Amino acid sequence: QVQLQESGPGLLKPSQTLSLTCTVSGGSISGDSHYWNWIRQPAGKGLEWIGRIYTSGSTNNNPSLKSRVTISVDTSKNQFSLKLRSVTAADTAVYYCARDRGTAIMFDAFDIWGHGTLVTVSS
Amino acid sequence: SYVLTQPPSVSVAPGQTARVICGGNNIGTKGVHWYQQKPGQAPVLVVYDNSDRPSRIPERFSGSNSGNTATLTISRVEAGDEADYYCQVWDSTSDHYVFGGGTKVSVL
């Protein structure tokens, strides 16, 4: 059974770059036609989709985050990663990685989620 | 950017039916997914593509979508259904996912 686990620093200072990794276990990240996603949730607030990467390496990002986001994949480590540049306190949130169901359609649902990791931005 | 509107809260007595609304412009032309999130936990997919259910989800959870409103219906509500529920669609004009603001379902 596929499982996802987020990892990375939990505390950052303003203007730094947030770097998170999602490790995929129980299956190959390149084995099927899945989109691999990042989502975040500030405390007490709703979900915000950050972006995704396809098995082929193509990406889509949330326009609200403009050009601050980079998502990449490392098939040799069975991981995909998120970089968010120039963070502010507004980027403080629980960050989740998630996999879609793998039907290869652009608007598929997310059927597997990581447990989430809290990232705090504070000086 | 496409906007999804959900009521902040819905209250329902055990055994009754809860309906969670997700409003959006011509949302009936889109595929809507629904997630359940309990405190301190990651979201769980309960309905996808408007009305389909993952195999692990009870039949009490169902969905519909028409016009400007998508609906998640929870029949015979149980205490364990108390959670936040989020709708999600793909905004094809700017190629990104949008989530509704979430609805807290409280079981009285």
PDB file of C-alpha atoms in Angstrom:
ATOM      1  CA  GLN A   1       0.000   0.000   0.000  1.00  0.00           C
ATOM      2  CA  VAL A   2       1.423   3.359  -1.050  1.00  0.00           C
ATOM      3  CA  GLN A   3       2.235   5.786   1.759  1.00  0.00           C
ATOM      4  CA  LEU A   4       3.537   9.359   1.680  1.00  0.00           C
ATOM      5  CA  GLN A   5       5.709  11.073   4.276  1.00  0.00           C
ATOM      6  CA  GLU A   6       6.630  14.742   4.336  1.00  0.00           C
ATOM      7  CA  SER A   7       9.947  15.906   5.784  1.00  0.00           C
ATOM      8  CA  GLY A   8      11.858  19.140   6.132  1.00  0.00           C
ATOM      9  CA  PRO A   9      12.682  22.007   8.496  1.00  0.00           C
ATOM     10  CA  GLY A  10       9.850  23.072  10.761  1.00  0.00           C
ATOM     11  CA  LEU A  11      11.068  26.613  11.424  1.00  0.00           C
ATOM     12  CA  LEU A  12      12.177  29.259   8.954  1.00  0.00           C
ATOM     13  CA  LYS A  13      12.962  32.952   9.074  1.00  0.00           C
ATOM     14  CA  PRO A  14      11.290  35.453   6.734  1.00  0.00           C
ATOM     15  CA  SER A  15      12.870  35.661   3.265  1.00  0.00           C
ATOM     16  CA  GLN A  16      14.294  32.132   3.484  1.00  0.00           C
ATOM     17  CA  THR A  17      13.395  29.263   1.171  1.00  0.00           C
ATOM     18  CA  LEU A  18      11.063  26.531   2.362  1.00  0.00           C
ATOM     19  CA  SER A  19      12.236  23.089   1.223  1.00  0.00           C
ATOM     20  CA  LEU A  20      10.120  19.994   1.792  1.00  0.00           C
ATOM     21  CA  THR A  21      10.404  16.449   0.533  1.00  0.00           C
ATOM     22  CA  CYS A  22       7.709  13.828   0.162  1.00  0.00           C
ATOM     23  CA  THR A  23       8.952  10.241   0.270  1.00  0.00           C
ATOM     24  CA  VAL A  24       6.828   7.615  -1.455  1.00  0.00           C
ATOM     25  CA  SER A  25       6.862   4.109  -0.003  1.00  0.00           C
ATOM     26  CA  GLY A  26       5.045   0.945  -1.051  1.00  0.00           C
ATOM     27  CA  GLY A  27       5.170   1.829  -4.738  1.00  0.00           C
ATOM     28  CA  SER A  28       7.213   3.526  -7.441  1.00  0.00           C
ATOM     29  CA  ILE A  29       6.812   7.243  -8.022  1.00  0.00           C
ATOM     30  CA  SER A  30       7.316   6.649 -11.728  1.00  0.00           C
ATOM     31  CA  GLY A  31       5.388   3.391 -12.004  1.00  0.00           C
ATOM     32  CA  ASP A  32       1.953   4.722 -12.962  1.00  0.00           C
ATOM     33  CA  SER A  33       0.401   7.865 -14.412  1.00  0.00           C
ATOM     34  CA  HIS A  34       0.039   9.891 -11.237  1.00  0.00           C
ATOM     35  CA  TYR A  35       0.171  13.557 -10.424  1.00  0.00           C
ATOM     36  CA  TRP A  36       2.058  14.279  -7.181  1.00  0.00           C
ATOM     37  CA  ASN A  37       0.714  17.275  -5.293  1.00  0.00           C
ATOM     38  CA  TRP A  38       1.503  19.764  -2.541  1.00  0.00           C
ATOM     39  CA  ILE A  39      -1.297  21.325  -0.465  1.00  0.00           C
ATOM     40  CA  ARG A  40      -1.098  23.551   2.606  1.00  0.00           C
ATOM     41  CA  GLN A  41      -3.414  24.553   5.423  1.00  0.00           C
ATOM     42  CA  PRO A  42      -2.849  27.472   7.816  1.00  0.00           C
ATOM     43  CA  ALA A  43      -4.002  26.795  11.362  1.00  0.00           C
ATOM     44  CA  GLY A  44      -7.781  26.982  11.609  1.00  0.00           C
ATOM     45  CA  LYS A  45      -8.188  27.689   7.906  1.00  0.00           C
ATOM     46  CA  GLY A  46      -8.968  25.839   4.694  1.00  0.00           C
ATOM     47  CA  LEU A  47      -6.933  23.906   2.177  1.00  0.00           C
ATOM     48  CA  GLU A  48      -4.853  25.605  -0.512  1.00  0.00           C
ATOM     49  CA  TRP A  49      -3.409  23.704  -3.458  1.00  0.00           C
ATOM     50  CA  ILE A  50       0.205  24.716  -4.108  1.00  0.00           C
ATOM     51  CA  GLY A  51       1.133  22.735  -7.196  1.00  0.00           C
ATOM     52  CA  ARG A  52       1.878  19.346  -8.695  1.00  0.00           C
ATOM     53  CA  ILE A  53       4.279  17.361 -10.824  1.00  0.00           C
ATOM     54  CA  TYR A  54       3.400  14.612 -13.261  1.00  0.00           C
ATOM     55  CA  THR A  55       5.288  11.384 -13.747  1.00  0.00           C
ATOM     56  CA  SER A  56       6.781  12.896 -16.921  1.00  0.00           C
ATOM     57  CA  GLY A  57       8.107  15.898 -14.961  1.00  0.00           C
ATOM     58  CA  SER A  58       5.618  18.516 -16.170  1.00  0.00           C
ATOM     59  CA  THR A  59       4.295  20.847 -13.467  1.00  0.00           C
ATOM     60  CA  ASN A  60       1.360  23.113 -12.644  1.00  0.00           C
ATOM     61  CA  ASN A  61       1.375  25.737  -9.881  1.00  0.00           C
ATOM     62  CA  ASN A  62      -1.198  27.881  -8.133  1.00  0.00           C
ATOM     63  CA  PRO A  63      -1.143  31.328  -9.765  1.00  0.00           C
ATOM     64  CA  SER A  64      -1.592  32.927  -6.334  1.00  0.00           C
ATOM     65  CA  LEU A  65       1.916  31.822  -5.419  1.00  0.00           C
ATOM     66  CA  LYS A  66       3.273  33.228  -8.667  1.00  0.00           C
ATOM     67  CA  SER A  67       6.845  32.285  -9.393  1.00  0.00           C
ATOM     68  CA  ARG A  68       7.884  31.430  -5.811  1.00  0.00           C
ATOM     69  CA  VAL A  69       7.198  27.711  -6.240  1.00  0.00           C
ATOM     70  CA  THR A  70       9.350  24.966  -7.712  1.00  0.00           C
ATOM     71  CA  ILE A  71       8.302  21.320  -7.633  1.00  0.00           C
ATOM     72  CA  SER A  72      10.698  18.590  -8.705  1.00  0.00           C
ATOM     73  CA  VAL A  73      10.932  14.802  -8.648  1.00  0.00           C
ATOM     74  CA  ASP A  74      13.813  12.457  -7.883  1.00  0.00           C
ATOM     75  CA  THR A  75      12.843   9.026  -9.182  1.00  0.00           C
ATOM     76  CA  SER A  76      16.063   7.428  -7.882  1.00  0.00           C
ATOM     77  CA  LYS A  77      15.027   8.307  -4.323  1.00  0.00           C
ATOM     78  CA  ASN A  78      11.282   7.852  -4.925  1.00  0.00           C
ATOM     79  CA  GLN A  79      10.709  11.400  -3.734  1.00  0.00           C
ATOM     80  CA  PHE A  80       9.258  14.672  -4.926  1.00  0.00           C
ATOM     81  CA  SER A  81      10.051  18.069  -3.458  1.00  0.00           C
ATOM     82  CA  LEU A  82       8.701  21.556  -2.920  1.00  0.00           C
ATOM     83  CA  LYS A  83      10.663  24.782  -2.775  1.00  0.00           C
ATOM     84  CA  LEU A  84       8.896  28.009  -1.822  1.00  0.00           C
ATOM     85  CA  ARG A  85      11.075  31.089  -1.989  1.00  0.00           C
ATOM     86  CA  SER A  86      10.956  34.330  -0.006  1.00  0.00           C
ATOM     87  CA  VAL A  87       8.663  33.039   2.736  1.00  0.00           C
ATOM     88  CA  THR A  88       6.725  35.286   5.084  1.00  0.00           C
ATOM     89  CA  ALA A  89       4.579  34.632   8.146  1.00  0.00           C
ATOM     90  CA  ALA A  90       1.663  34.092   5.758  1.00  0.00           C
ATOM     91  CA  ASP A  91       3.341  30.885   4.576  1.00  0.00           C
ATOM     92  CA  THR A  92       3.058  29.350   8.055  1.00  0.00           C
ATOM     93  CA  ALA A  93       0.930  26.243   7.623  1.00  0.00           C
ATOM     94  CA  VAL A  94       0.719  22.470   7.696  1.00  0.00           C
ATOM     95  CA  TYR A  95       2.046  21.251   4.361  1.00  0.00           C
ATOM     96  CA  TYR A  96       0.674  18.027   2.867  1.00  0.00           C
ATOM     97  CA  CYS A  97       1.797  15.965  -0.070  1.00  0.00           C
ATOM     98  CA  ALA A  98      -0.820  13.922  -1.896  1.00  0.00           C
ATOM     99  CA  ARG A  99      -1.178  11.561  -4.836  1.00  0.00           C
ATOM    100  CA  ASP A 100      -4.047  11.565  -7.298  1.00  0.00           C
ATOM    101  CA  ARG A 101      -5.889   8.427  -8.281  1.00  0.00           C
ATOM    102  CA  GLY A 102      -3.823   7.916 -11.414  1.00  0.00           C
ATOM    103  CA  THR A 103      -6.408   8.037 -14.149  1.00  0.00           C
ATOM    104  CA  ALA A 104      -4.135  10.487 -16.019  1.00  0.00           C
ATOM    105  CA  ILE A 105      -6.896  13.094 -16.291  1.00  0.00           C
ATOM    106  CA  MET A 106      -5.990  16.624 -15.306  1.00  0.00           C
ATOM    107  CA  PHE A 107      -8.636  17.055 -12.625  1.00  0.00           C
ATOM    108  CA  ASP A 108      -8.441  13.803 -10.675  1.00  0.00           C
ATOM    109  CA  ALA A 109      -9.079  13.486  -6.947  1.00  0.00           C
ATOM    110  CA  PHE A 110      -6.388  12.946  -4.307  1.00  0.00           C
ATOM    111  CA  ASP A 111      -6.718   9.472  -2.830  1.00  0.00           C
ATOM    112  CA  ILE A 112      -3.536   9.245  -0.762  1.00  0.00           C
ATOM    113  CA  TRP A 113      -2.252  11.958   1.548  1.00  0.00           C
ATOM    114  CA  GLY A 114       0.749  12.298   3.830  1.00  0.00           C
ATOM    115  CA  HIS A 115       0.180  13.125   7.483  1.00  0.00           C
ATOM    116  CA  GLY A 116       1.366  16.685   6.977  1.00  0.00           C
ATOM    117  CA  THR A 117       4.230  18.687   8.443  1.00  0.00           C
ATOM    118  CA  LEU A 118       4.009  22.023  10.216  1.00  0.00           C
ATOM    119  CA  VAL A 119       6.198  24.808   8.878  1.00  0.00           C
ATOM    120  CA  THR A 120       6.443  27.998  10.904  1.00  0.00           C
ATOM    121  CA  VAL A 121       7.910  31.225   9.565  1.00  0.00           C
ATOM    122  CA  SER A 122       9.044  33.534  12.324  1.00  0.00           C
ATOM    123  CA  SER A 123      11.888  35.906  12.993  1.00  0.00           C
TER     124      SER A 123
ATOM    125  CA  SER B   1     -10.046  32.866 -10.516  1.00  0.00           C
ATOM    126  CA  TYR B   2     -12.801  30.327  -9.902  1.00  0.00           C
ATOM    127  CA  VAL B   3     -14.448  30.558  -6.477  1.00  0.00           C
ATOM    128  CA  LEU B   4     -16.167  27.780  -4.511  1.00  0.00           C
ATOM    129  CA  THR B   5     -18.516  28.836  -1.719  1.00  0.00           C
ATOM    130  CA  GLN B   6     -19.432  26.604   1.218  1.00  0.00           C
ATOM    131  CA  PRO B   7     -21.465  27.429   4.341  1.00  0.00           C
ATOM    132  CA  PRO B   8     -19.211  27.572   7.410  1.00  0.00           C
ATOM    133  CA  SER B   9     -21.254  25.095   9.389  1.00  0.00           C
ATOM    134  CA  VAL B  10     -24.065  22.558   9.286  1.00  0.00           C
ATOM    135  CA  SER B  11     -25.662  20.921  12.324  1.00  0.00           C
ATOM    136  CA  VAL B  12     -27.548  17.649  12.215  1.00  0.00           C
ATOM    137  CA  ALA B  13     -29.010  15.194  14.703  1.00  0.00           C
ATOM    138  CA  PRO B  14     -27.790  11.591  14.746  1.00  0.00           C
ATOM    139  CA  GLY B  15     -29.660   9.430  12.275  1.00  0.00           C
ATOM    140  CA  GLN B  16     -30.744  12.387  10.167  1.00  0.00           C
ATOM    141  CA  THR B  17     -29.418  13.586   6.803  1.00  0.00           C
ATOM    142  CA  ALA B  18     -26.743  16.245   6.388  1.00  0.00           C
ATOM    143  CA  ARG B  19     -26.346  18.151   3.159  1.00  0.00           C
ATOM    144  CA  VAL B  20     -23.193  20.156   2.473  1.00  0.00           C
ATOM    145  CA  ILE B  21     -23.454  22.665  -0.340  1.00  0.00           C
ATOM    146  CA  CYS B  22     -20.675  23.825  -2.641  1.00  0.00           C
ATOM    147  CA  GLY B  23     -21.549  26.731  -4.907  1.00  0.00           C
ATOM    148  CA  GLY B  24     -19.716  27.829  -8.024  1.00  0.00           C
ATOM    149  CA  ASN B  25     -20.453  29.355 -11.412  1.00  0.00           C
ATOM    150  CA  ASN B  26     -21.686  26.512 -13.653  1.00  0.00           C
ATOM    151  CA  ILE B  27     -20.115  24.020 -11.287  1.00  0.00           C
ATOM    152  CA  GLY B  28     -22.387  21.422 -12.868  1.00  0.00           C
ATOM    153  CA  THR B  29     -20.004  21.341 -15.844  1.00  0.00           C
ATOM    154  CA  LYS B  30     -17.067  20.340 -13.627  1.00  0.00           C
ATOM    155  CA  GLY B  31     -16.039  17.237 -11.747  1.00  0.00           C
ATOM    156  CA  VAL B  32     -16.321  17.839  -8.004  1.00  0.00           C
ATOM    157  CA  HIS B  33     -14.403  15.964  -5.328  1.00  0.00           C
ATOM    158  CA  TRP B  34     -15.181  15.954  -1.605  1.00  0.00           C
ATOM    159  CA  TYR B  35     -12.859  15.435   1.359  1.00  0.00           C
ATOM    160  CA  GLN B  36     -13.498  14.795   5.039  1.00  0.00           C
ATOM    161  CA  GLN B  37     -10.994  16.157   7.561  1.00  0.00           C
ATOM    162  CA  LYS B  38     -11.066  15.402  11.266  1.00  0.00           C
ATOM    163  CA  PRO B  39      -9.056  17.497  13.762  1.00  0.00           C
ATOM    164  CA  GLY B  40      -5.335  16.888  13.548  1.00  0.00           C
ATOM    165  CA  GLN B  41      -5.666  14.519  10.603  1.00  0.00           C
ATOM    166  CA  ALA B  42      -5.057  14.689   6.870  1.00  0.00           C
ATOM    167  CA  PRO B  43      -8.071  14.955   4.574  1.00  0.00           C
ATOM    168  CA  VAL B  44      -9.712  11.770   3.324  1.00  0.00           C
ATOM    169  CA  LEU B  45     -11.416  11.460  -0.051  1.00  0.00           C
ATOM    170  CA  VAL B  46     -15.095  10.571   0.387  1.00  0.00           C
ATOM    171  CA  VAL B  47     -16.590  11.355  -3.047  1.00  0.00           C
ATOM    172  CA  TYR B  48     -14.903  11.877  -6.420  1.00  0.00           C
ATOM    173  CA  ASP B  49     -16.155  12.848  -9.856  1.00  0.00           C
ATOM    174  CA  ASN B  50     -19.381  14.295  -8.391  1.00  0.00           C
ATOM    175  CA  SER B  51     -20.918  11.054  -7.149  1.00  0.00           C
ATOM    176  CA  ASP B  52     -18.453   8.158  -7.022  1.00  0.00           C
ATOM    177  CA  ARG B  53     -17.230   6.701  -3.752  1.00  0.00           C
ATOM    178  CA  PRO B  54     -13.870   5.110  -2.908  1.00  0.00           C
ATOM    179  CA  SER B  55     -14.345   1.505  -1.854  1.00  0.00           C
ATOM    180  CA  ARG B  56     -13.626   2.177   1.818  1.00  0.00           C
ATOM    181  CA  ILE B  57     -16.266   4.909   2.146  1.00  0.00           C
ATOM    182  CA  PRO B  58     -19.729   3.922   3.431  1.00  0.00           C
ATOM    183  CA  GLU B  59     -22.713   4.128   1.090  1.00  0.00           C
ATOM    184  CA  ARG B  60     -24.152   6.754   3.441  1.00  0.00           C
ATOM    185  CA  PHE B  61     -21.930   9.271   1.648  1.00  0.00           C
ATOM    186  CA  SER B  62     -23.209  10.409  -1.749  1.00  0.00           C
ATOM    187  CA  GLY B  63     -22.795  13.360  -4.066  1.00  0.00           C
ATOM    188  CA  SER B  64     -24.599  15.244  -6.785  1.00  0.00           C
ATOM    189  CA  ASN B  65     -23.801  18.187  -9.021  1.00  0.00           C
ATOM    190  CA  SER B  66     -26.015  20.358 -11.209  1.00  0.00           C
ATOM    191  CA  GLY B  67     -26.264  23.971 -12.269  1.00  0.00           C
ATOM    192  CA  ASN B  68     -24.420  26.179  -9.805  1.00  0.00           C
ATOM    193  CA  THR B  69     -24.487  23.782  -6.842  1.00  0.00           C
ATOM    194  CA  ALA B  70     -22.765  20.558  -5.861  1.00  0.00           C
ATOM    195  CA  THR B  71     -24.006  18.675  -2.823  1.00  0.00           C
ATOM    196  CA  LEU B  72     -22.460  16.137  -0.479  1.00  0.00           C
ATOM    197  CA  THR B  73     -25.164  14.164   1.303  1.00  0.00           C
ATOM    198  CA  ILE B  74     -24.492  12.176   4.446  1.00  0.00           C
ATOM    199  CA  SER B  75     -27.376   9.856   5.297  1.00  0.00           C
ATOM    200  CA  ARG B  76     -28.041   8.355   8.733  1.00  0.00           C
ATOM    201  CA  VAL B  77     -25.448  10.634  10.281  1.00  0.00           C
ATOM    202  CA  GLU B  78     -23.242   9.172  13.011  1.00  0.00           C
ATOM    203  CA  ALA B  79     -21.138  10.888  15.648  1.00  0.00           C
ATOM    204  CA  GLY B  80     -18.025   9.801  13.761  1.00  0.00           C
ATOM    205  CA  ASP B  81     -19.085  11.887  10.752  1.00  0.00           C
ATOM    206  CA  GLU B  82     -18.385  15.085  12.666  1.00  0.00           C
ATOM    207  CA  ALA B  83     -15.630  16.780  10.664  1.00  0.00           C
ATOM    208  CA  ASP B  84     -14.785  19.516   8.190  1.00  0.00           C
ATOM    209  CA  TYR B  85     -15.771  18.813   4.602  1.00  0.00           C
ATOM    210  CA  TYR B  86     -14.125  20.432   1.569  1.00  0.00           C
ATOM    211  CA  CYS B  87     -15.159  20.480  -2.067  1.00  0.00           C
ATOM    212  CA  GLN B  88     -12.569  20.686  -4.844  1.00  0.00           C
ATOM    213  CA  VAL B  89     -12.602  21.347  -8.575  1.00  0.00           C
ATOM    214  CA  TRP B  90     -10.093  21.984 -11.348  1.00  0.00           C
ATOM    215  CA  ASP B  91     -10.113  25.501 -12.747  1.00  0.00           C
ATOM    216  CA  SER B  92      -9.338  24.931 -16.405  1.00  0.00           C
ATOM    217  CA  THR B  93      -8.947  28.636 -17.192  1.00  0.00           C
ATOM    218  CA  SER B  94      -5.749  28.830 -15.164  1.00  0.00           C
ATOM    219  CA  ASP B  95      -4.930  25.137 -14.729  1.00  0.00           C
ATOM    220  CA  HIS B  96      -5.064  24.798 -10.994  1.00  0.00           C
ATOM    221  CA  TYR B  97      -7.150  23.158  -8.271  1.00  0.00           C
ATOM    222  CA  VAL B  98      -9.532  25.191  -6.149  1.00  0.00           C
ATOM    223  CA  PHE B  99     -10.892  24.186  -2.755  1.00  0.00           C
ATOM    224  CA  GLY B 100     -14.015  25.483  -1.099  1.00  0.00           C
ATOM    225  CA  GLY B 101     -13.607  27.169   2.269  1.00  0.00           C
ATOM    226  CA  GLY B 102     -14.856  24.106   4.118  1.00  0.00           C
ATOM    227  CA  THR B 103     -17.978  23.259   6.096  1.00  0.00           C
ATOM    228  CA  LYS B 104     -17.915  22.031   9.671  1.00  0.00           C
ATOM    229  CA  VAL B 105     -20.527  19.325  10.182  1.00  0.00           C
ATOM    230  CA  SER B 106     -21.570  19.100  13.814  1.00  0.00           C
ATOM    231  CA  VAL B 107     -23.574  16.160  15.136  1.00  0.00           C
ATOM    232  CA  LEU B 108     -25.936  17.342  17.844  1.00  0.00           C
TER     233      LEU B 108
END
